[in-house]
Amino acid sequence: MTYVLYNKPYKTPADLIVHMQNKGLQINNIPDAEKLLSFINYYRFKIYLFPFLDHSTSRYHQGTVLENGIQLYRFDDELRGVLFSVIGRIEIKLRTRLDQVVTSHTNNPFWYLKDTLFMKSNLSQMNSFRSSLAAAFQQSKAEFCAHYKKYYFNDTNSNFKQLPPFWTLAELTTFGNVKTLYSSLDKSQFQGGQNSNKLNSLAHEFGATNLAQLNNWINLIRDVRNRCAHHSRVWNCNYPEPKNISPLLSIPAAHQNRLYLFVAMLHKIDKTLALSIDVKDPLLQLFNKYPAANNLKHSMGFPNSWETDQFWH
């Protein structure tokens, strides 16, 4: 590969408007457009215009107006808010129920420090996880942390004697920490009676068939959650298909690797946990509010009349 010097000049909002107009984009209110581009980076915004671009000519389809891109941008922004709220409710349930199930099974509130409960191949990752939590705990000025540090220690793991029970430390964990715990536990340590497994039973609470399927869902939730938290594009990205969701739908998804099946997975979790979150109606409201997004719902994997599928009732 031959590299060339990057020497493209800086373009003002006014310059960018001329650039878009030269590619066939209609801009009806120049002052408003300049104001928009002074607050939103053009290279962040222009991806919302891509669906209206003829890539063979690098010109916008006839009749495309700037408002089309603005609608998609606003839709994606509000969509992130809806998804982040739903994921937050599920995240709290994931870490709470994991602690309750494992603490009850082991009778050890410091279970996350006990190496024998985790797969040997994941112990290095677990120690990194513990170290990061230890740093967060030591730096925390929260009252519950200060109280524990003043009076207590644990004898479960000599390398992390300063750390508290997980039910205390859970308030400092990230979703990535939760993912690490679920994926690192040694399932063989949690056998129950009659060939049952405590971790599989935990997965059933979230609507998953077993721990492996729940871990698949958690990985996907973490990916979308991070996109929402970092204000990244969500609406028409490619995502891994969540396991065992497609067979539950009577109206097939328009695309298997888009957001629709993820939203259906959230609904499945919500129905099983009886959280009464309702993700369908907020999405319908967003599609009604932003026609440009509704016209492109297939790009998100949403089939026509998706809301009439019995799955959503």
PDB file of C-alpha atoms in Angstrom, residues 66-280:
ATOM      1  CA  LEU A  66     -31.333  17.730   4.910  1.00  0.00           C
ATOM      2  CA  GLU A  67     -34.340  17.092   7.155  1.00  0.00           C
ATOM      3  CA  ASN A  68     -34.182  13.386   6.212  1.00  0.00           C
ATOM      4  CA  GLY A  69     -30.783  13.075   7.874  1.00  0.00           C
ATOM      5  CA  ILE A  70     -31.832  15.227  10.835  1.00  0.00           C
ATOM      6  CA  GLN A  71     -34.809  12.942  11.462  1.00  0.00           C
ATOM      7  CA  LEU A  72     -32.598   9.851  11.474  1.00  0.00           C
ATOM      8  CA  TYR A  73     -30.126  11.568  13.791  1.00  0.00           C
ATOM      9  CA  ARG A  74     -32.846  12.566  16.275  1.00  0.00           C
ATOM     10  CA  PHE A  75     -34.475   9.142  16.006  1.00  0.00           C
ATOM     11  CA  ASP A  76     -31.191   7.409  16.816  1.00  0.00           C
ATOM     12  CA  ASP A  77     -30.613   9.743  19.764  1.00  0.00           C
ATOM     13  CA  GLU A  78     -34.017   8.999  21.302  1.00  0.00           C
ATOM     14  CA  LEU A  79     -33.705   5.298  20.464  1.00  0.00           C
ATOM     15  CA  ARG A  80     -30.503   5.127  22.506  1.00  0.00           C
ATOM     16  CA  GLY A  81     -32.379   6.622  25.451  1.00  0.00           C
ATOM     17  CA  VAL A  82     -35.149   4.014  25.234  1.00  0.00           C
ATOM     18  CA  LEU A  83     -32.720   1.098  24.956  1.00  0.00           C
ATOM     19  CA  PHE A  84     -30.403   2.371  27.694  1.00  0.00           C
ATOM     20  CA  SER A  85     -33.309   2.640  30.126  1.00  0.00           C
ATOM     21  CA  VAL A  86     -34.493  -0.910  29.411  1.00  0.00           C
ATOM     22  CA  ILE A  87     -30.961  -2.332  29.614  1.00  0.00           C
ATOM     23  CA  GLY A  88     -30.408  -0.579  32.953  1.00  0.00           C
ATOM     24  CA  ARG A  89     -33.359  -2.404  34.491  1.00  0.00           C
ATOM     25  CA  ILE A  90     -32.111  -5.745  33.186  1.00  0.00           C
ATOM     26  CA  GLU A  91     -28.531  -5.048  34.322  1.00  0.00           C
ATOM     27  CA  ILE A  92     -29.631  -4.532  37.925  1.00  0.00           C
ATOM     28  CA  LYS A  93     -31.581  -7.789  37.825  1.00  0.00           C
ATOM     29  CA  LEU A  94     -28.648  -9.699  36.295  1.00  0.00           C
ATOM     30  CA  ARG A  95     -26.167  -8.748  38.995  1.00  0.00           C
ATOM     31  CA  THR A  96     -28.661  -9.013  41.865  1.00  0.00           C
ATOM     32  CA  ARG A  97     -29.911 -12.476  40.988  1.00  0.00           C
ATOM     33  CA  LEU A  98     -26.397 -13.761  40.276  1.00  0.00           C
ATOM     34  CA  ASP A  99     -25.239 -12.700  43.728  1.00  0.00           C
ATOM     35  CA  GLN A 100     -28.300 -14.177  45.403  1.00  0.00           C
ATOM     36  CA  VAL A 101     -28.034 -17.525  43.604  1.00  0.00           C
ATOM     37  CA  VAL A 102     -24.281 -17.961  44.063  1.00  0.00           C
ATOM     38  CA  THR A 103     -24.206 -16.713  47.661  1.00  0.00           C
ATOM     39  CA  SER A 104     -27.075 -19.041  48.554  1.00  0.00           C
ATOM     40  CA  HIS A 105     -25.366 -22.004  46.872  1.00  0.00           C
ATOM     41  CA  THR A 106     -21.919 -21.393  48.372  1.00  0.00           C
ATOM     42  CA  ASN A 107     -22.924 -19.732  51.648  1.00  0.00           C
ATOM     43  CA  ASN A 108     -20.044 -17.347  50.962  1.00  0.00           C
ATOM     44  CA  PRO A 109     -20.730 -13.613  50.360  1.00  0.00           C
ATOM     45  CA  PHE A 110     -17.160 -13.317  49.016  1.00  0.00           C
ATOM     46  CA  TRP A 111     -17.752 -15.953  46.332  1.00  0.00           C
ATOM     47  CA  TYR A 112     -16.363 -13.747  43.546  1.00  0.00           C
ATOM     48  CA  LEU A 113     -12.927 -14.035  45.231  1.00  0.00           C
ATOM     49  CA  LYS A 114     -12.948 -17.842  45.354  1.00  0.00           C
ATOM     50  CA  ASP A 115     -10.871 -19.281  42.489  1.00  0.00           C
ATOM     51  CA  THR A 116     -12.447 -22.758  42.599  1.00  0.00           C
ATOM     52  CA  LEU A 117     -15.813 -21.368  41.453  1.00  0.00           C
ATOM     53  CA  PHE A 118     -14.359 -20.152  38.155  1.00  0.00           C
ATOM     54  CA  MET A 119     -12.954 -21.863  35.080  1.00  0.00           C
ATOM     55  CA  LYS A 120      -9.183 -22.178  35.263  1.00  0.00           C
ATOM     56  CA  SER A 121      -8.841 -20.681  31.794  1.00  0.00           C
ATOM     57  CA  ASN A 122     -10.531 -17.506  33.067  1.00  0.00           C
ATOM     58  CA  LEU A 123      -8.603 -16.989  36.309  1.00  0.00           C
ATOM     59  CA  SER A 124      -6.258 -14.414  34.787  1.00  0.00           C
ATOM     60  CA  GLN A 125      -9.268 -12.421  33.588  1.00  0.00           C
ATOM     61  CA  MET A 126     -10.893 -12.791  37.012  1.00  0.00           C
ATOM     62  CA  ASN A 127      -7.802 -11.441  38.786  1.00  0.00           C
ATOM     63  CA  SER A 128      -7.784  -8.426  36.458  1.00  0.00           C
ATOM     64  CA  PHE A 129     -11.453  -7.949  37.256  1.00  0.00           C
ATOM     65  CA  ARG A 130     -10.763  -8.168  41.004  1.00  0.00           C
ATOM     66  CA  SER A 131      -7.868  -5.730  40.752  1.00  0.00           C
ATOM     67  CA  SER A 132      -9.999  -3.169  38.936  1.00  0.00           C
ATOM     68  CA  LEU A 133     -12.728  -3.513  41.554  1.00  0.00           C
ATOM     69  CA  ALA A 134     -10.180  -3.223  44.351  1.00  0.00           C
ATOM     70  CA  ALA A 135      -8.908   0.048  42.871  1.00  0.00           C
ATOM     71  CA  ALA A 136     -12.448   1.398  42.511  1.00  0.00           C
ATOM     72  CA  PHE A 137     -13.307   0.335  46.062  1.00  0.00           C
ATOM     73  CA  GLN A 138     -10.199   1.957  47.566  1.00  0.00           C
ATOM     74  CA  GLN A 139     -10.832   5.211  45.703  1.00  0.00           C
ATOM     75  CA  SER A 140     -14.527   5.350  46.528  1.00  0.00           C
ATOM     76  CA  LYS A 141     -15.654   7.888  49.108  1.00  0.00           C
ATOM     77  CA  ALA A 142     -19.136   6.372  49.338  1.00  0.00           C
ATOM     78  CA  GLU A 143     -20.354   5.895  52.892  1.00  0.00           C
ATOM     79  CA  PHE A 144     -20.868   2.150  52.518  1.00  0.00           C
ATOM     80  CA  CYS A 145     -17.277   1.756  51.268  1.00  0.00           C
ATOM     81  CA  ALA A 146     -15.793   3.933  54.028  1.00  0.00           C
ATOM     82  CA  HIS A 147     -17.686   1.981  56.693  1.00  0.00           C
ATOM     83  CA  TYR A 148     -16.438  -1.389  55.448  1.00  0.00           C
ATOM     84  CA  LYS A 149     -12.836  -0.211  55.043  1.00  0.00           C
ATOM     85  CA  LYS A 150     -12.860   1.084  58.612  1.00  0.00           C
ATOM     86  CA  TYR A 151     -14.033  -2.124  60.290  1.00  0.00           C
ATOM     87  CA  TYR A 152     -13.710  -5.279  58.147  1.00  0.00           C
ATOM     88  CA  PHE A 153     -11.620  -7.626  55.990  1.00  0.00           C
ATOM     89  CA  ASN A 154     -12.223 -11.049  54.412  1.00  0.00           C
ATOM     90  CA  ASP A 155     -10.307 -14.331  54.603  1.00  0.00           C
ATOM     91  CA  THR A 156     -11.501 -15.781  51.266  1.00  0.00           C
ATOM     92  CA  ASN A 157      -8.626 -14.494  49.142  1.00  0.00           C
ATOM     93  CA  SER A 158      -5.376 -13.285  50.697  1.00  0.00           C
ATOM     94  CA  ASN A 159      -4.635 -11.087  47.652  1.00  0.00           C
ATOM     95  CA  PHE A 160      -7.877  -9.139  48.059  1.00  0.00           C
ATOM     96  CA  LYS A 161      -8.463  -9.118  51.812  1.00  0.00           C
ATOM     97  CA  GLN A 162      -9.701  -5.530  51.708  1.00  0.00           C
ATOM     98  CA  LEU A 163     -12.690  -6.258  49.451  1.00  0.00           C
ATOM     99  CA  PRO A 164     -16.272  -6.499  50.794  1.00  0.00           C
ATOM    100  CA  PRO A 165     -19.088  -8.976  50.028  1.00  0.00           C
ATOM    101  CA  PHE A 166     -20.322  -8.867  46.461  1.00  0.00           C
ATOM    102  CA  TRP A 167     -23.681  -7.416  47.465  1.00  0.00           C
ATOM    103  CA  THR A 168     -21.774  -4.343  48.652  1.00  0.00           C
ATOM    104  CA  LEU A 169     -19.300  -4.214  45.783  1.00  0.00           C
ATOM    105  CA  ALA A 170     -22.051  -4.699  43.184  1.00  0.00           C
ATOM    106  CA  GLU A 171     -22.766  -0.972  43.314  1.00  0.00           C
ATOM    107  CA  LEU A 172     -19.320  -0.323  41.798  1.00  0.00           C
ATOM    108  CA  THR A 173     -19.487  -2.936  39.042  1.00  0.00           C
ATOM    109  CA  THR A 174     -19.862  -2.168  35.342  1.00  0.00           C
ATOM    110  CA  PHE A 175     -21.868  -4.181  32.848  1.00  0.00           C
ATOM    111  CA  GLY A 176     -18.542  -5.495  31.576  1.00  0.00           C
ATOM    112  CA  ASN A 177     -17.840  -6.796  35.095  1.00  0.00           C
ATOM    113  CA  VAL A 178     -21.208  -8.561  35.118  1.00  0.00           C
ATOM    114  CA  LYS A 179     -20.408 -10.133  31.743  1.00  0.00           C
ATOM    115  CA  THR A 180     -17.043 -11.354  33.061  1.00  0.00           C
ATOM    116  CA  LEU A 181     -18.646 -13.015  36.073  1.00  0.00           C
ATOM    117  CA  TYR A 182     -21.351 -14.823  34.119  1.00  0.00           C
ATOM    118  CA  SER A 183     -18.947 -16.055  31.449  1.00  0.00           C
ATOM    119  CA  SER A 184     -16.211 -17.130  33.903  1.00  0.00           C
ATOM    120  CA  LEU A 185     -18.173 -19.215  36.403  1.00  0.00           C
ATOM    121  CA  ASP A 186     -17.526 -22.964  36.319  1.00  0.00           C
ATOM    122  CA  LYS A 187     -20.995 -24.385  35.806  1.00  0.00           C
ATOM    123  CA  SER A 188     -19.948 -27.794  37.147  1.00  0.00           C
ATOM    124  CA  GLN A 189     -19.662 -26.234  40.618  1.00  0.00           C
ATOM    125  CA  PHE A 190     -23.375 -25.462  40.677  1.00  0.00           C
ATOM    126  CA  GLN A 191     -25.072 -28.817  40.224  1.00  0.00           C
ATOM    127  CA  GLY A 192     -28.326 -29.215  42.110  1.00  0.00           C
ATOM    128  CA  GLY A 193     -30.595 -32.159  42.701  1.00  0.00           C
ATOM    129  CA  GLN A 194     -32.157 -34.298  39.949  1.00  0.00           C
ATOM    130  CA  ASN A 195     -29.540 -33.281  37.383  1.00  0.00           C
ATOM    131  CA  SER A 196     -30.485 -29.615  37.692  1.00  0.00           C
ATOM    132  CA  ASN A 197     -27.966 -26.802  37.610  1.00  0.00           C
ATOM    133  CA  LYS A 198     -28.330 -23.590  39.604  1.00  0.00           C
ATOM    134  CA  LEU A 199     -26.852 -21.426  36.835  1.00  0.00           C
ATOM    135  CA  ASN A 200     -29.105 -22.928  34.166  1.00  0.00           C
ATOM    136  CA  SER A 201     -32.059 -22.286  36.475  1.00  0.00           C
ATOM    137  CA  LEU A 202     -30.884 -18.695  36.817  1.00  0.00           C
ATOM    138  CA  ALA A 203     -30.798 -18.420  33.011  1.00  0.00           C
ATOM    139  CA  HIS A 204     -34.400 -19.673  32.882  1.00  0.00           C
ATOM    140  CA  GLU A 205     -35.454 -16.672  34.981  1.00  0.00           C
ATOM    141  CA  PHE A 206     -34.361 -14.422  32.095  1.00  0.00           C
ATOM    142  CA  GLY A 207     -36.049 -16.554  29.439  1.00  0.00           C
ATOM    143  CA  ALA A 208     -32.901 -18.321  28.246  1.00  0.00           C
ATOM    144  CA  THR A 209     -32.636 -22.095  27.822  1.00  0.00           C
ATOM    145  CA  ASN A 210     -29.326 -22.370  29.666  1.00  0.00           C
ATOM    146  CA  LEU A 211     -26.304 -20.385  30.856  1.00  0.00           C
ATOM    147  CA  ALA A 212     -24.620 -20.519  27.436  1.00  0.00           C
ATOM    148  CA  GLN A 213     -27.615 -18.857  25.793  1.00  0.00           C
ATOM    149  CA  LEU A 214     -27.847 -16.253  28.535  1.00  0.00           C
ATOM    150  CA  ASN A 215     -24.154 -15.448  28.053  1.00  0.00           C
ATOM    151  CA  ASN A 216     -24.815 -14.980  24.343  1.00  0.00           C
ATOM    152  CA  TRP A 217     -27.541 -12.472  25.205  1.00  0.00           C
ATOM    153  CA  ILE A 218     -25.385 -10.694  27.788  1.00  0.00           C
ATOM    154  CA  ASN A 219     -22.604 -10.216  25.218  1.00  0.00           C
ATOM    155  CA  LEU A 220     -25.059  -8.582  22.836  1.00  0.00           C
ATOM    156  CA  ILE A 221     -26.607  -6.419  25.555  1.00  0.00           C
ATOM    157  CA  ARG A 222     -23.138  -5.197  26.543  1.00  0.00           C
ATOM    158  CA  ASP A 223     -22.378  -4.253  22.923  1.00  0.00           C
ATOM    159  CA  VAL A 224     -25.575  -2.242  22.473  1.00  0.00           C
ATOM    160  CA  ARG A 225     -25.321  -0.745  25.962  1.00  0.00           C
ATOM    161  CA  ASN A 226     -21.828   0.564  25.216  1.00  0.00           C
ATOM    162  CA  ARG A 227     -22.999   2.075  21.949  1.00  0.00           C
ATOM    163  CA  CYS A 228     -25.793   3.852  23.819  1.00  0.00           C
ATOM    164  CA  ALA A 229     -23.480   5.034  26.590  1.00  0.00           C
ATOM    165  CA  HIS A 230     -20.952   6.440  24.117  1.00  0.00           C
ATOM    166  CA  HIS A 231     -23.575   8.051  21.841  1.00  0.00           C
ATOM    167  CA  SER A 232     -22.609   5.843  18.918  1.00  0.00           C
ATOM    168  CA  ARG A 233     -24.890   4.960  16.022  1.00  0.00           C
ATOM    169  CA  VAL A 234     -27.341   2.205  16.996  1.00  0.00           C
ATOM    170  CA  TRP A 235     -30.283   2.176  14.626  1.00  0.00           C
ATOM    171  CA  ASN A 236     -28.957   0.266  11.566  1.00  0.00           C
ATOM    172  CA  CYS A 237     -25.717  -1.342  12.773  1.00  0.00           C
ATOM    173  CA  ASN A 238     -24.879  -5.024  12.318  1.00  0.00           C
ATOM    174  CA  TYR A 239     -25.195  -7.142  15.471  1.00  0.00           C
ATOM    175  CA  PRO A 240     -24.708 -10.842  16.208  1.00  0.00           C
ATOM    176  CA  GLU A 241     -28.010 -12.676  16.082  1.00  0.00           C
ATOM    177  CA  PRO A 242     -29.286 -13.502  19.606  1.00  0.00           C
ATOM    178  CA  LYS A 243     -29.749 -17.229  20.055  1.00  0.00           C
ATOM    179  CA  ASN A 244     -33.230 -18.772  19.919  1.00  0.00           C
ATOM    180  CA  ILE A 245     -35.168 -15.555  19.308  1.00  0.00           C
ATOM    181  CA  SER A 246     -36.072 -15.915  15.606  1.00  0.00           C
ATOM    182  CA  PRO A 247     -38.129 -19.114  16.142  1.00  0.00           C
ATOM    183  CA  LEU A 248     -40.372 -17.210  18.578  1.00  0.00           C
ATOM    184  CA  LEU A 249     -41.536 -14.801  15.845  1.00  0.00           C
ATOM    185  CA  SER A 250     -44.390 -15.560  13.453  1.00  0.00           C
ATOM    186  CA  ILE A 251     -43.355 -12.621  11.227  1.00  0.00           C
ATOM    187  CA  PRO A 252     -39.671 -13.141  10.312  1.00  0.00           C
ATOM    188  CA  ALA A 253     -37.174 -10.335  10.790  1.00  0.00           C
ATOM    189  CA  ALA A 254     -36.242  -8.382   7.667  1.00  0.00           C
ATOM    190  CA  HIS A 255     -32.576  -8.963   8.575  1.00  0.00           C
ATOM    191  CA  GLN A 256     -31.204 -11.436  11.110  1.00  0.00           C
ATOM    192  CA  ASN A 257     -28.266  -9.277  12.193  1.00  0.00           C
ATOM    193  CA  ARG A 258     -29.942  -5.977  12.883  1.00  0.00           C
ATOM    194  CA  LEU A 259     -31.589  -4.306  15.848  1.00  0.00           C
ATOM    195  CA  TYR A 260     -35.039  -5.897  15.577  1.00  0.00           C
ATOM    196  CA  LEU A 261     -34.002  -9.271  16.981  1.00  0.00           C
ATOM    197  CA  PHE A 262     -32.139  -7.526  19.808  1.00  0.00           C
ATOM    198  CA  VAL A 263     -35.295  -5.598  20.706  1.00  0.00           C
ATOM    199  CA  ALA A 264     -37.267  -8.856  20.544  1.00  0.00           C
ATOM    200  CA  MET A 265     -34.724 -10.407  22.918  1.00  0.00           C
ATOM    201  CA  LEU A 266     -35.223  -7.547  25.389  1.00  0.00           C
ATOM    202  CA  HIS A 267     -38.971  -8.134  25.182  1.00  0.00           C
ATOM    203  CA  LYS A 268     -38.489 -11.853  25.841  1.00  0.00           C
ATOM    204  CA  ILE A 269     -36.429 -11.064  28.957  1.00  0.00           C
ATOM    205  CA  ASP A 270     -38.978  -8.513  30.106  1.00  0.00           C
ATOM    206  CA  LYS A 271     -41.903 -10.922  29.665  1.00  0.00           C
ATOM    207  CA  THR A 272     -40.126 -13.679  31.583  1.00  0.00           C
ATOM    208  CA  LEU A 273     -39.045 -11.416  34.442  1.00  0.00           C
ATOM    209  CA  ALA A 274     -42.436  -9.628  34.464  1.00  0.00           C
ATOM    210  CA  LEU A 275     -40.691  -6.249  34.704  1.00  0.00           C
ATOM    211  CA  SER A 276     -43.462  -4.526  32.698  1.00  0.00           C
ATOM    212  CA  ILE A 277     -40.900  -2.385  30.873  1.00  0.00           C
ATOM    213  CA  ASP A 278     -42.698  -2.243  27.475  1.00  0.00           C
ATOM    214  CA  VAL A 279     -40.241  -1.580  24.672  1.00  0.00           C
ATOM    215  CA  LYS A 280     -42.777  -1.894  21.832  1.00  0.00           C
TER     216      LYS A 280
END
